[in-house]
JSON list of C-alpha atoms in Angstrom, two decimals:
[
{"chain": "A", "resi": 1, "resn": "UNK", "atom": "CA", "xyz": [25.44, -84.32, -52.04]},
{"chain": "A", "resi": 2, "resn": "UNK", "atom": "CA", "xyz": [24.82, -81.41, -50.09]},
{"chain": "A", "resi": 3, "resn": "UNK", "atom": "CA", "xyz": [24.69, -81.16, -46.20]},
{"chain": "A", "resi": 4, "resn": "UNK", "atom": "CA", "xyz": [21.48, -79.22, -45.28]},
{"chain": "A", "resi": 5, "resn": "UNK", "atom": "CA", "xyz": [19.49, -78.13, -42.34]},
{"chain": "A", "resi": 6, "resn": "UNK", "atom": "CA", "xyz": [15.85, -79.68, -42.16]},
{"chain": "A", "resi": 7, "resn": "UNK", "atom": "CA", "xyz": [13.47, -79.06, -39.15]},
{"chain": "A", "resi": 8, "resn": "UNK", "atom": "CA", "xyz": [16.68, -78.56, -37.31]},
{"chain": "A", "resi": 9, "resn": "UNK", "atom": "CA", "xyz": [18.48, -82.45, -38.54]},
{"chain": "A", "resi": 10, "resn": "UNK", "atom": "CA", "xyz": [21.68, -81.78, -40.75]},
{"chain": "A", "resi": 11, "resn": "UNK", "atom": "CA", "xyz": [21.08, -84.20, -43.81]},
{"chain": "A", "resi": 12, "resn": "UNK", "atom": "CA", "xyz": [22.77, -84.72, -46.91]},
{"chain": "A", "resi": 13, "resn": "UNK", "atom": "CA", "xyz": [20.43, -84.29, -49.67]},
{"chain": "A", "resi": 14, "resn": "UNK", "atom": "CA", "xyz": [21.13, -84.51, -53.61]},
{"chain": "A", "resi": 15, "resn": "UNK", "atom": "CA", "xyz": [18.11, -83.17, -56.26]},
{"chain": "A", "resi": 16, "resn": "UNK", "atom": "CA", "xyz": [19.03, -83.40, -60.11]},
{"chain": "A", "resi": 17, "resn": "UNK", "atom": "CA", "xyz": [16.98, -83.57, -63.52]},
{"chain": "A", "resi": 18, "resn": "UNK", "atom": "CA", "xyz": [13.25, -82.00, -63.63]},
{"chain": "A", "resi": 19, "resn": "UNK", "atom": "CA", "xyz": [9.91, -83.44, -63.81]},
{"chain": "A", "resi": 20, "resn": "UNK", "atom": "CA", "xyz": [7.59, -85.20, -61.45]},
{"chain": "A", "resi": 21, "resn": "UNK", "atom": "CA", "xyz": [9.39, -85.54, -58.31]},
{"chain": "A", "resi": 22, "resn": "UNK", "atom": "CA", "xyz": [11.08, -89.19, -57.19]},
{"chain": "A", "resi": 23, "resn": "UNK", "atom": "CA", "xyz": [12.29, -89.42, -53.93]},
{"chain": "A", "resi": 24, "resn": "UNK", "atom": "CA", "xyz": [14.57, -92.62, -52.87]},
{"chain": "A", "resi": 25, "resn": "UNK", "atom": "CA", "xyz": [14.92, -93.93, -49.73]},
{"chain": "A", "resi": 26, "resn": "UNK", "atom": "CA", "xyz": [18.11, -95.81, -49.36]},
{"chain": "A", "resi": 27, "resn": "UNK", "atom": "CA", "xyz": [18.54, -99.50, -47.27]},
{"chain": "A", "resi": 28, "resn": "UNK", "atom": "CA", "xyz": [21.01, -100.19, -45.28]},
{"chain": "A", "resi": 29, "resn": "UNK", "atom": "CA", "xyz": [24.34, -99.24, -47.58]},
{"chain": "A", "resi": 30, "resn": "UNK", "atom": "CA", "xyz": [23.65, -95.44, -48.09]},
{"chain": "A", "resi": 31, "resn": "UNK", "atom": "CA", "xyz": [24.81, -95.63, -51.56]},
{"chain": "A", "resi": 32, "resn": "UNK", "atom": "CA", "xyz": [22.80, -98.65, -53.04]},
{"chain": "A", "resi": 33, "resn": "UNK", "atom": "CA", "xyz": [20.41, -95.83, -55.06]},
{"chain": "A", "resi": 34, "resn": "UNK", "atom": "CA", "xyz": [23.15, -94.28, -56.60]},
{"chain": "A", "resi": 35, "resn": "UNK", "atom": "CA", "xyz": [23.38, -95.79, -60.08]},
{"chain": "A", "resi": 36, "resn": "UNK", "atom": "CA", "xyz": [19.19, -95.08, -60.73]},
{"chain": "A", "resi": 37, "resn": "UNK", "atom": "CA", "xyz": [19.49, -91.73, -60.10]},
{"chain": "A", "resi": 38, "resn": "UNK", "atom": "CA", "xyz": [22.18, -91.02, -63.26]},
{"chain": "A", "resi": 39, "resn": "UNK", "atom": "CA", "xyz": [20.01, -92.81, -65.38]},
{"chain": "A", "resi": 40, "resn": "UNK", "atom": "CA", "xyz": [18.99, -90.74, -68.50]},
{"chain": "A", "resi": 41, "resn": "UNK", "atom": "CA", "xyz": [15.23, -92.70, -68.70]},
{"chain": "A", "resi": 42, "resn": "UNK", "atom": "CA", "xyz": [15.00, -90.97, -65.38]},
{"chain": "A", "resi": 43, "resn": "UNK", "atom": "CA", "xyz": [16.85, -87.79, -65.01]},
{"chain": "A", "resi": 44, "resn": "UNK", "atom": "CA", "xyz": [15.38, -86.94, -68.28]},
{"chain": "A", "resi": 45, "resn": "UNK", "atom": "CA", "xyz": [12.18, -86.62, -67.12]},
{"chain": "A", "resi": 46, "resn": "UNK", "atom": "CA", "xyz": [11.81, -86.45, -63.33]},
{"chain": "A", "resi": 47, "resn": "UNK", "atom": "CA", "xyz": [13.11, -84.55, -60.46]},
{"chain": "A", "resi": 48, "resn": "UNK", "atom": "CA", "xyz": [15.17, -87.09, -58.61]},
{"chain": "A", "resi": 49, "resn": "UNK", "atom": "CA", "xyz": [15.90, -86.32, -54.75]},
{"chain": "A", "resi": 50, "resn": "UNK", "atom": "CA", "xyz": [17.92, -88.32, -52.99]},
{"chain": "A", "resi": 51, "resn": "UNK", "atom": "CA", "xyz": [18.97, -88.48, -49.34]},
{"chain": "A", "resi": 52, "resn": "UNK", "atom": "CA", "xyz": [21.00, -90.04, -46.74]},
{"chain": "A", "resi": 53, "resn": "UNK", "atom": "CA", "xyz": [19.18, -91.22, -43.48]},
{"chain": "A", "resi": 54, "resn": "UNK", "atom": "CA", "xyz": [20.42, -90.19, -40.11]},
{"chain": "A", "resi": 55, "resn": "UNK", "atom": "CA", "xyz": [23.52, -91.77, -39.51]},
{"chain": "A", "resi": 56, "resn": "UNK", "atom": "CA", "xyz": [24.96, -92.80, -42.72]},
{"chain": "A", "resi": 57, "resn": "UNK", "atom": "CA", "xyz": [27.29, -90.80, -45.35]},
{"chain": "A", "resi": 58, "resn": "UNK", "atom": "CA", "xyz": [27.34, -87.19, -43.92]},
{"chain": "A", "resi": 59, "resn": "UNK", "atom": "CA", "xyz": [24.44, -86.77, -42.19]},
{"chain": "A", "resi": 60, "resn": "UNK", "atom": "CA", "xyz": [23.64, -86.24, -38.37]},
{"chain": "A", "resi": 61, "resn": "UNK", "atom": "CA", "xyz": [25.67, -89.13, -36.59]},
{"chain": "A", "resi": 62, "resn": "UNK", "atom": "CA", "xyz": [22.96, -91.21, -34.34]},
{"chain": "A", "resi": 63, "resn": "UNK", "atom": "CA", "xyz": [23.66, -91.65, -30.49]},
{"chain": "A", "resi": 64, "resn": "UNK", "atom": "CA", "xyz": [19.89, -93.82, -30.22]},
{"chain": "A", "resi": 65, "resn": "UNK", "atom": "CA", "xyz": [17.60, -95.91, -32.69]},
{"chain": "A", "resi": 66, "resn": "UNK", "atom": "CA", "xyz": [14.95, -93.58, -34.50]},
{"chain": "A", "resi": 67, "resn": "UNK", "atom": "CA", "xyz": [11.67, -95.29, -34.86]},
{"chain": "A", "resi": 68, "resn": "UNK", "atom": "CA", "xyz": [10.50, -96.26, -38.69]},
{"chain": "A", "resi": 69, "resn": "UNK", "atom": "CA", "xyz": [7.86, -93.39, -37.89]},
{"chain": "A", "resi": 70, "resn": "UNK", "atom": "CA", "xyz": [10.41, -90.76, -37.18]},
{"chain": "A", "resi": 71, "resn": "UNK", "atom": "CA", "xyz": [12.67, -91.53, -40.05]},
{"chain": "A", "resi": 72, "resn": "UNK", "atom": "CA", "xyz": [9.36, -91.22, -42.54]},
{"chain": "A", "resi": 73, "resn": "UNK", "atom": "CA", "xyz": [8.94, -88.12, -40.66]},
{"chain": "A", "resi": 74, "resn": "UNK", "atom": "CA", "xyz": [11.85, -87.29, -41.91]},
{"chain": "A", "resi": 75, "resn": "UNK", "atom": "CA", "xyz": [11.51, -88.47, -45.31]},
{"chain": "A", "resi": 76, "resn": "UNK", "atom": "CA", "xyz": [8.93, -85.93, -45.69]},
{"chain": "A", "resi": 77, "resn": "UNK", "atom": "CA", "xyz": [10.96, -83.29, -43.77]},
{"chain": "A", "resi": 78, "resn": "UNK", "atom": "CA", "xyz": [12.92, -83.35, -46.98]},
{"chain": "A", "resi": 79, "resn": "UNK", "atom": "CA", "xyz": [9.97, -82.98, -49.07]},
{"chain": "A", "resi": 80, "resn": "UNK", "atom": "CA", "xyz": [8.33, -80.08, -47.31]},
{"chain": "A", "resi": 81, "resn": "UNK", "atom": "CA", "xyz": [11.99, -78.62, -47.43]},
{"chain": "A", "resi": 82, "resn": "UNK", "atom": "CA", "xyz": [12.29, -78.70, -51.09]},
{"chain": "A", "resi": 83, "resn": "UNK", "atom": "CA", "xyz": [9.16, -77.70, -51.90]},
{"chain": "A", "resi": 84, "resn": "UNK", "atom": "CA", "xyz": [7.15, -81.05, -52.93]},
{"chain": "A", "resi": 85, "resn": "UNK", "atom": "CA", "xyz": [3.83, -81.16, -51.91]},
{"chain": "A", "resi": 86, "resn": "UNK", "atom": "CA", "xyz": [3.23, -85.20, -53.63]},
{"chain": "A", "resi": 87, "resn": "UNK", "atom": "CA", "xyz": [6.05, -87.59, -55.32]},
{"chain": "A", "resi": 88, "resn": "UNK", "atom": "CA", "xyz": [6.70, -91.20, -56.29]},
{"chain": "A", "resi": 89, "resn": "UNK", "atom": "CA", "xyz": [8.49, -92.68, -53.67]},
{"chain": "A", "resi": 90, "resn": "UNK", "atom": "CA", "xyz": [11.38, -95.38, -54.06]},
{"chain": "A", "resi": 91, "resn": "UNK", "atom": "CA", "xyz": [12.78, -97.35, -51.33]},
{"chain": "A", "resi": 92, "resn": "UNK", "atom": "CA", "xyz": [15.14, -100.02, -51.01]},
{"chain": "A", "resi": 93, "resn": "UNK", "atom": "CA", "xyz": [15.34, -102.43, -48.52]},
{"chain": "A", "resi": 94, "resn": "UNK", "atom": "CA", "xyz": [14.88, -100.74, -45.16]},
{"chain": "A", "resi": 95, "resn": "UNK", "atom": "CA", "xyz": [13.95, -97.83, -46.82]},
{"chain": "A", "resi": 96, "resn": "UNK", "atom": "CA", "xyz": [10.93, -99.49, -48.83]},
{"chain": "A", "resi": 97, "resn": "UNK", "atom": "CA", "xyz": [9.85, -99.90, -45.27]},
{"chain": "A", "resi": 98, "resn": "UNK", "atom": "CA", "xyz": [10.29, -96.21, -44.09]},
{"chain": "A", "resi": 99, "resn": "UNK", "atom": "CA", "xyz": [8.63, -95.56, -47.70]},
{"chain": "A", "resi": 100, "resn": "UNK", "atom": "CA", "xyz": [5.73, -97.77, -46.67]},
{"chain": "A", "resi": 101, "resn": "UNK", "atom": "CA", "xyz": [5.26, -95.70, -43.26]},
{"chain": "A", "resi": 102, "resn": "UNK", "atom": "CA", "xyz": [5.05, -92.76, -45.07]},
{"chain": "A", "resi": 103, "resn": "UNK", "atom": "CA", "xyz": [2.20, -93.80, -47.14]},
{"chain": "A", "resi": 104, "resn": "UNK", "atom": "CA", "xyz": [0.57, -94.85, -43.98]},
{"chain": "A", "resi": 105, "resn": "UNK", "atom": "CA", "xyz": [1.22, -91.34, -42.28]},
{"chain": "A", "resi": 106, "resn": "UNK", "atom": "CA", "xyz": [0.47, -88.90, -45.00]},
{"chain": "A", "resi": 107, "resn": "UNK", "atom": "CA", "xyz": [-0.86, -90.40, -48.27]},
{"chain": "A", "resi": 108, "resn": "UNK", "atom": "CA", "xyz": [-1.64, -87.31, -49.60]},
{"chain": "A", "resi": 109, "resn": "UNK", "atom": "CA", "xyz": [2.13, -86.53, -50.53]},
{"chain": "A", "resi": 110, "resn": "UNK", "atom": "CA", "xyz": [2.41, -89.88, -52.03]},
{"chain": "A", "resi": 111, "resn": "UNK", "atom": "CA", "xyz": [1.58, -90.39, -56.09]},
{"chain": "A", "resi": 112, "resn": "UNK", "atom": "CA", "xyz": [2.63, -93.80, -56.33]},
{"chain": "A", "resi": 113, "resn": "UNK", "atom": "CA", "xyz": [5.43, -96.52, -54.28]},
{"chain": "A", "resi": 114, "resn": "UNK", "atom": "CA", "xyz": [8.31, -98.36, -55.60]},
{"chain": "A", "resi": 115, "resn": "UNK", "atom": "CA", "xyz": [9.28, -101.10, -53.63]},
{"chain": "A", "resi": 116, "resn": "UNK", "atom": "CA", "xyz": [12.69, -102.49, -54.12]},
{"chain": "A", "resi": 117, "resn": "UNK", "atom": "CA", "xyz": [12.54, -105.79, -52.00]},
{"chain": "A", "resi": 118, "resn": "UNK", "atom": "CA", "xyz": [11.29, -103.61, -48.61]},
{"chain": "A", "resi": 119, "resn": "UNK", "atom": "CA", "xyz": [12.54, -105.48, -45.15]},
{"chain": "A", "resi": 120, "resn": "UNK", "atom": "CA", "xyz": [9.66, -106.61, -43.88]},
{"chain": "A", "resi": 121, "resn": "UNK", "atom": "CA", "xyz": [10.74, -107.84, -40.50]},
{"chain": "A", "resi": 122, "resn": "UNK", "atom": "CA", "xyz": [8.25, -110.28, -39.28]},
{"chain": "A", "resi": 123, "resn": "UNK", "atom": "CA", "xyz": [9.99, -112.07, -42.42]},
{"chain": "A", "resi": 124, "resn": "UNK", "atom": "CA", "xyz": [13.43, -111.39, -42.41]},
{"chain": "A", "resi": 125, "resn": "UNK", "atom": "CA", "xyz": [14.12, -112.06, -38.69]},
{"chain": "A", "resi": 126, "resn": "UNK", "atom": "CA", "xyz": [11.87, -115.34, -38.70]},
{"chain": "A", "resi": 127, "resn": "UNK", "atom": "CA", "xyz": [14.37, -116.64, -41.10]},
{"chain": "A", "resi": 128, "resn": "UNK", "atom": "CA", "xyz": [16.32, -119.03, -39.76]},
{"chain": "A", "resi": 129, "resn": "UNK", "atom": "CA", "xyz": [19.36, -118.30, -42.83]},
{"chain": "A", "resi": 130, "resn": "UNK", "atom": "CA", "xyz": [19.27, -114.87, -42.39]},
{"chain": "A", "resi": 131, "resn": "UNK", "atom": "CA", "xyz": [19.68, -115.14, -38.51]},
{"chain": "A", "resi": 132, "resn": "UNK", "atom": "CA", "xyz": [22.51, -117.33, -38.75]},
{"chain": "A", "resi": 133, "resn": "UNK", "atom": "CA", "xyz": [24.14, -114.96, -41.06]},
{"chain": "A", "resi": 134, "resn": "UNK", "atom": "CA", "xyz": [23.19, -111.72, -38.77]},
{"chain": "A", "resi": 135, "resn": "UNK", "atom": "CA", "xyz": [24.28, -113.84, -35.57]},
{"chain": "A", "resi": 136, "resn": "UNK", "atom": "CA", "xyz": [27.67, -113.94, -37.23]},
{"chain": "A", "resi": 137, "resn": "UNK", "atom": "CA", "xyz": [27.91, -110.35, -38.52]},
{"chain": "A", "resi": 138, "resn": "UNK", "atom": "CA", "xyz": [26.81, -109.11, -35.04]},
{"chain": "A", "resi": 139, "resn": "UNK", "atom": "CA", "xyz": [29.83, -111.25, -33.64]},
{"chain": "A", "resi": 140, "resn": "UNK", "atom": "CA", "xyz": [32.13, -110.05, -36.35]},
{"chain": "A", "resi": 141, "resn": "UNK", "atom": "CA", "xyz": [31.50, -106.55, -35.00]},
{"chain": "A", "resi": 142, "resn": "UNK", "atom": "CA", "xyz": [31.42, -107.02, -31.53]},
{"chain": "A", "resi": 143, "resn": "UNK", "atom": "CA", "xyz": [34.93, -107.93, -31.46]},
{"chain": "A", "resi": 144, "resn": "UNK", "atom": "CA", "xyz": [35.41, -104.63, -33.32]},
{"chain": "A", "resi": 145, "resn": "UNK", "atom": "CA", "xyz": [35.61, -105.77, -36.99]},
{"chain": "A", "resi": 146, "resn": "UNK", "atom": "CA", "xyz": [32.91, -103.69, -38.68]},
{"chain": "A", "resi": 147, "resn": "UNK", "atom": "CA", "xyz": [34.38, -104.08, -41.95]},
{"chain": "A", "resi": 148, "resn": "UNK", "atom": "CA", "xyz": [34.06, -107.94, -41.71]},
{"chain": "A", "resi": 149, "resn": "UNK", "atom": "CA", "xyz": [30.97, -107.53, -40.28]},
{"chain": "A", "resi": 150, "resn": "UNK", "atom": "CA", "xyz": [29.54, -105.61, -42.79]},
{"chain": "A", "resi": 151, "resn": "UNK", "atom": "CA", "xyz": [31.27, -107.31, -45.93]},
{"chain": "A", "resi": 152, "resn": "UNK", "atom": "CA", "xyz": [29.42, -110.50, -44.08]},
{"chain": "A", "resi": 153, "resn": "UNK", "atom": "CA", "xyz": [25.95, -109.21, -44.42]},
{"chain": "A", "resi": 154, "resn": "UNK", "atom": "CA", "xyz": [26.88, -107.49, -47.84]},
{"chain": "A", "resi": 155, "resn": "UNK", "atom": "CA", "xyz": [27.47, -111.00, -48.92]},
{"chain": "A", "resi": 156, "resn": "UNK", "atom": "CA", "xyz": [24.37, -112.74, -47.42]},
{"chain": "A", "resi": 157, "resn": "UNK", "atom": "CA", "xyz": [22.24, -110.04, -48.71]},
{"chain": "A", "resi": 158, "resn": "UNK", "atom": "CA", "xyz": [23.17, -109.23, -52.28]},
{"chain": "A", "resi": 159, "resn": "UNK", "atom": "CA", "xyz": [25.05, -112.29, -53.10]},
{"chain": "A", "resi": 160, "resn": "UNK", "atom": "CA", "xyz": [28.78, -113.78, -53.36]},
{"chain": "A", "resi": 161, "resn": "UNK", "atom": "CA", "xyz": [29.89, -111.18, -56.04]},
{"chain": "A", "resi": 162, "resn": "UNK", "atom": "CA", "xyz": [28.31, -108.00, -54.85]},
{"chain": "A", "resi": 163, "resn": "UNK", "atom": "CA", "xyz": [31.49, -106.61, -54.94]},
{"chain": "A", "resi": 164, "resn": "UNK", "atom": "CA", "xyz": [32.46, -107.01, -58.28]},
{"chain": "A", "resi": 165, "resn": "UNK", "atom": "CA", "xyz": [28.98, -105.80, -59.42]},
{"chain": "A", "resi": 166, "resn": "UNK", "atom": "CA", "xyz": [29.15, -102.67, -56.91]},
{"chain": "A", "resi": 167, "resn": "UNK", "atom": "CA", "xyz": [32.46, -101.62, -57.89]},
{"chain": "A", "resi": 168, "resn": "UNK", "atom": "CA", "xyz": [31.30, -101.25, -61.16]},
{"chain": "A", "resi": 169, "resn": "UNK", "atom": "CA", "xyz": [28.18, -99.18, -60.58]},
{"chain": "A", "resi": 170, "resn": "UNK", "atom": "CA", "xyz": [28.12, -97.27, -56.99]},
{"chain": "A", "resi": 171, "resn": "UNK", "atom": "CA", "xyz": [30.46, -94.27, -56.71]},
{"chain": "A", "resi": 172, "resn": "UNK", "atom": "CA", "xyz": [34.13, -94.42, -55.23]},
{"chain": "A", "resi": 173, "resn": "UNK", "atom": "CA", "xyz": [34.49, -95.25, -51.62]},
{"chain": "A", "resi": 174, "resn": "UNK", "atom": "CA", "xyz": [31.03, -96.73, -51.13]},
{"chain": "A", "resi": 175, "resn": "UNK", "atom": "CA", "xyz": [32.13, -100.09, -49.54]},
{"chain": "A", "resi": 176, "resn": "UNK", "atom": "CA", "xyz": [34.53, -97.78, -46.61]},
{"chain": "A", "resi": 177, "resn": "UNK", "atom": "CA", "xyz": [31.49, -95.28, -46.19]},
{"chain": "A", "resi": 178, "resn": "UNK", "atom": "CA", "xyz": [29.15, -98.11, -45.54]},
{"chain": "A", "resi": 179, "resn": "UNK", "atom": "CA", "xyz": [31.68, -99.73, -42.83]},
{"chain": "A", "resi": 180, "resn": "UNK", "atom": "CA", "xyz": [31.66, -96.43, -41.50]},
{"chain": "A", "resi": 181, "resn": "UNK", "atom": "CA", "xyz": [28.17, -96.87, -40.86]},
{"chain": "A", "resi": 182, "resn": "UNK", "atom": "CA", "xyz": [28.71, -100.02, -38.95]},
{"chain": "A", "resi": 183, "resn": "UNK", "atom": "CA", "xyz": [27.37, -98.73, -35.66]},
{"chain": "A", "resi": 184, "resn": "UNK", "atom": "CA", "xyz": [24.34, -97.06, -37.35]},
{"chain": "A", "resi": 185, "resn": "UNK", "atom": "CA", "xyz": [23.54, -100.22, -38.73]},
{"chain": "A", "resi": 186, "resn": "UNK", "atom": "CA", "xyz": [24.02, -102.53, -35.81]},
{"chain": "A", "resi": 187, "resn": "UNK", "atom": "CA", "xyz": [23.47, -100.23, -32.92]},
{"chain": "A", "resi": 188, "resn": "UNK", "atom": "CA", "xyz": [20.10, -98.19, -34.17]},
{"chain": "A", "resi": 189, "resn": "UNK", "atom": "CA", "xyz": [18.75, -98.96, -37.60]},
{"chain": "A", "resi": 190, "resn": "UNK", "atom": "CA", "xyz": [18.00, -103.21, -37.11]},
{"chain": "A", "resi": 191, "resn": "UNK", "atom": "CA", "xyz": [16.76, -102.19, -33.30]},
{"chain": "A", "resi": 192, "resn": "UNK", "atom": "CA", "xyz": [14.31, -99.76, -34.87]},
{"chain": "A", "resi": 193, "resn": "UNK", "atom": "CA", "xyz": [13.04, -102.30, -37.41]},
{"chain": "A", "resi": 194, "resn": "UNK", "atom": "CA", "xyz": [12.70, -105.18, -35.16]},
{"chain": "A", "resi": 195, "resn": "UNK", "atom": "CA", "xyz": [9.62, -103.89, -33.73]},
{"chain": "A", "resi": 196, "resn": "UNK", "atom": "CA", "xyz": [7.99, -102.19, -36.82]},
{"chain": "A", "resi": 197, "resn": "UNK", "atom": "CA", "xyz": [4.92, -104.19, -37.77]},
{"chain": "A", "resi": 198, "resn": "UNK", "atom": "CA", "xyz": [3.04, -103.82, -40.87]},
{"chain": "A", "resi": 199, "resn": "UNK", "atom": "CA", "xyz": [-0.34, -106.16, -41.56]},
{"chain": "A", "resi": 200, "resn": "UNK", "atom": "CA", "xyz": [-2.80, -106.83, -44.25]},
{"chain": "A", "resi": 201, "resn": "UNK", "atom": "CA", "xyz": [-5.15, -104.25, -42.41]},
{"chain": "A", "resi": 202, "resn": "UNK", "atom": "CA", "xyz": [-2.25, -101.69, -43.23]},
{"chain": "A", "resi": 203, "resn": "UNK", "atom": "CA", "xyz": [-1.66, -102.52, -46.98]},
{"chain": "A", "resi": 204, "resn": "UNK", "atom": "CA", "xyz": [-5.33, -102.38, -47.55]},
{"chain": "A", "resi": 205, "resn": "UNK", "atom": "CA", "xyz": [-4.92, -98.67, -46.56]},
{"chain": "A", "resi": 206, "resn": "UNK", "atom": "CA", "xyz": [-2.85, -97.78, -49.25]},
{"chain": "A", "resi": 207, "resn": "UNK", "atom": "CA", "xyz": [-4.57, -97.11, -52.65]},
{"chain": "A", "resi": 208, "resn": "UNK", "atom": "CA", "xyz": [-1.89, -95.79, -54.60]},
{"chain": "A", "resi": 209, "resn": "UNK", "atom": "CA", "xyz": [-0.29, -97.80, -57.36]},
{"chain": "A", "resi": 210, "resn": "UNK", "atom": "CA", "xyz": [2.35, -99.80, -55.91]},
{"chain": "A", "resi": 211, "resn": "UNK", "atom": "CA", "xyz": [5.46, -101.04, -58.45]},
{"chain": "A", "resi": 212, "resn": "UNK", "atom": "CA", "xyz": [6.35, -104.22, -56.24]},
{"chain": "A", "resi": 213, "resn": "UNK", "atom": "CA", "xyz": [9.84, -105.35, -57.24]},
{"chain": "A", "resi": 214, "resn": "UNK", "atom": "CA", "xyz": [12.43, -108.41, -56.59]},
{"chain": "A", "resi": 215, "resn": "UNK", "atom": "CA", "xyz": [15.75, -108.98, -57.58]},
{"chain": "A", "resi": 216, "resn": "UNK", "atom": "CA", "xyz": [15.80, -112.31, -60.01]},
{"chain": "A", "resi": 217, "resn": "UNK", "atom": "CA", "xyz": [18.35, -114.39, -58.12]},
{"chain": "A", "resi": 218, "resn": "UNK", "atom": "CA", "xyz": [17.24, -112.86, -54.64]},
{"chain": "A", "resi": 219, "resn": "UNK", "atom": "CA", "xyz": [17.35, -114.81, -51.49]},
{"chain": "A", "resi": 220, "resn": "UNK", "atom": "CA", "xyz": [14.15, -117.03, -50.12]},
{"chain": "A", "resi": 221, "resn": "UNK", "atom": "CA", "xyz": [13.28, -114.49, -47.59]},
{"chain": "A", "resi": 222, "resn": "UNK", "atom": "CA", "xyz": [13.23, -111.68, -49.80]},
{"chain": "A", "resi": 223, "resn": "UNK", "atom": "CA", "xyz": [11.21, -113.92, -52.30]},
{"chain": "A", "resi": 224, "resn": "UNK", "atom": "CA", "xyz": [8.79, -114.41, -49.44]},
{"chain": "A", "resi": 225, "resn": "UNK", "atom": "CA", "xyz": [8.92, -110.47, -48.83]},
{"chain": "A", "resi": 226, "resn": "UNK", "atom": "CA", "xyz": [7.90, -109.99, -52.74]},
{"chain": "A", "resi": 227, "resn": "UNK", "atom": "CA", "xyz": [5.12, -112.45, -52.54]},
{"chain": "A", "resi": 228, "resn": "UNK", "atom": "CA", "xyz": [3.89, -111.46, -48.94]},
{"chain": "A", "resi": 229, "resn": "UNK", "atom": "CA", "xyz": [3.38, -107.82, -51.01]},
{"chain": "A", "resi": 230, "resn": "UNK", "atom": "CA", "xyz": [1.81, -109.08, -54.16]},
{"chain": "A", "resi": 231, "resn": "UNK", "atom": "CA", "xyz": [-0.69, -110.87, -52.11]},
{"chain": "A", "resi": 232, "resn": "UNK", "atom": "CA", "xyz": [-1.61, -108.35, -49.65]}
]
């Protein structure tokens, strides 16, 4: 990836193949998009842009949360920058929810949404197993051990053997650059999603084709997140 200046915000940015462009939004890893974007059903036949959010991999360290709306703002900050006037849009997580904004803010630049299991947050942090599980990650890192803290959400959130599975698939170093991220994570990104709402009145807004997607052995809330989506 390549550090970049956009609208004056240093982010890390990656572009390969040609095509249609597909830009993906990352959750909260930073490196959880990686193994899509070498896929030859894809690079073969779309532009694939990838980027990392403030705060995570090489891109401008945060000091204070950034709103869902600013960090769609600067989703398409790295669109305008790169010359793409419409794309798919891919986001995982946290970022099917900046995604989600974006179509919201300027649907003209969006051809279609994949969304990879997108945080809803009236969801997630009415669950009473995923609040336990936060309650002890946030404790974990308040005593200054972000690596536990973040291998305890990595667990709650993609399952008892993510790590085998992620060693396999992300690149090198992915686990240390996402403890590295600790404070992004715990200090700005899950204060900025806390208050994001998004309603029935709001999905009805987008018209696009929406690919609404699950993992098969996913946890109950994101289940409910999946269904909450198909329905609305």
């Amino acid at each position: 990836m390549q550090r970049t200046a956009i609208d004056g915000v240093q982010l890390e940015i990656s572009v390969s193949g040609a095509g249609e462009p597909v830009v993906f939004v990352h959750g909260a890893m930073g490196d959880e998009c990686a193994a899509v974007l070498v896929e030859p059903a894809l690079t073969q036949r779309y532009r694939l842009i990838h980027y990392h959010r403030r705060g995570w991999g090489e891109s401008e360290p945060l000091t204070a949360p950034l709103t869902i709306e600013q960090q769609a703002t600067d989703c398409l900050a790295v669109m305008r920058h790169l010359g793409v006037e419409r794309a798919h849009l891919a986001g995982q997580s946290y970022g099917g929810v900046i995604v989600l904004q974006v179509a919201l803010d300027a649907p003209e630049v969006v051809q279609s949404l994949a969304l990879l299991e997108p945080a809803l947050p009236a969801i997630a942090f009415s669950s009473p197993q995923f609040g336990t599980v936060m309650a002890k990650a946030v404790a974990q890192y308040q005593t200054g051990d972000k690596t536990g803290a973040m291998a305890t959400f990595g667990q709650e959130v993609a399952g008892a053997t993510y790590r085998t599975v992620f060693d396999q698939t992300l690149p090198l170093g992915y686990f240390d650059r996402w403890a590295a991220s600790a404070d992004t994570f715990f200090q700005h990104d899950a204060a900025a999603l806390q208050p994001w709402a998004f309603t029935p009145a709001e999905a009805a807004r987008i018209t696009q084709p929406v690919l609404n997607m699950r993992g098969a052995n996913t946890q109950p809330y994101f289940r409910e997140m999946y269904e909450t989506v198909q329905q609305w």
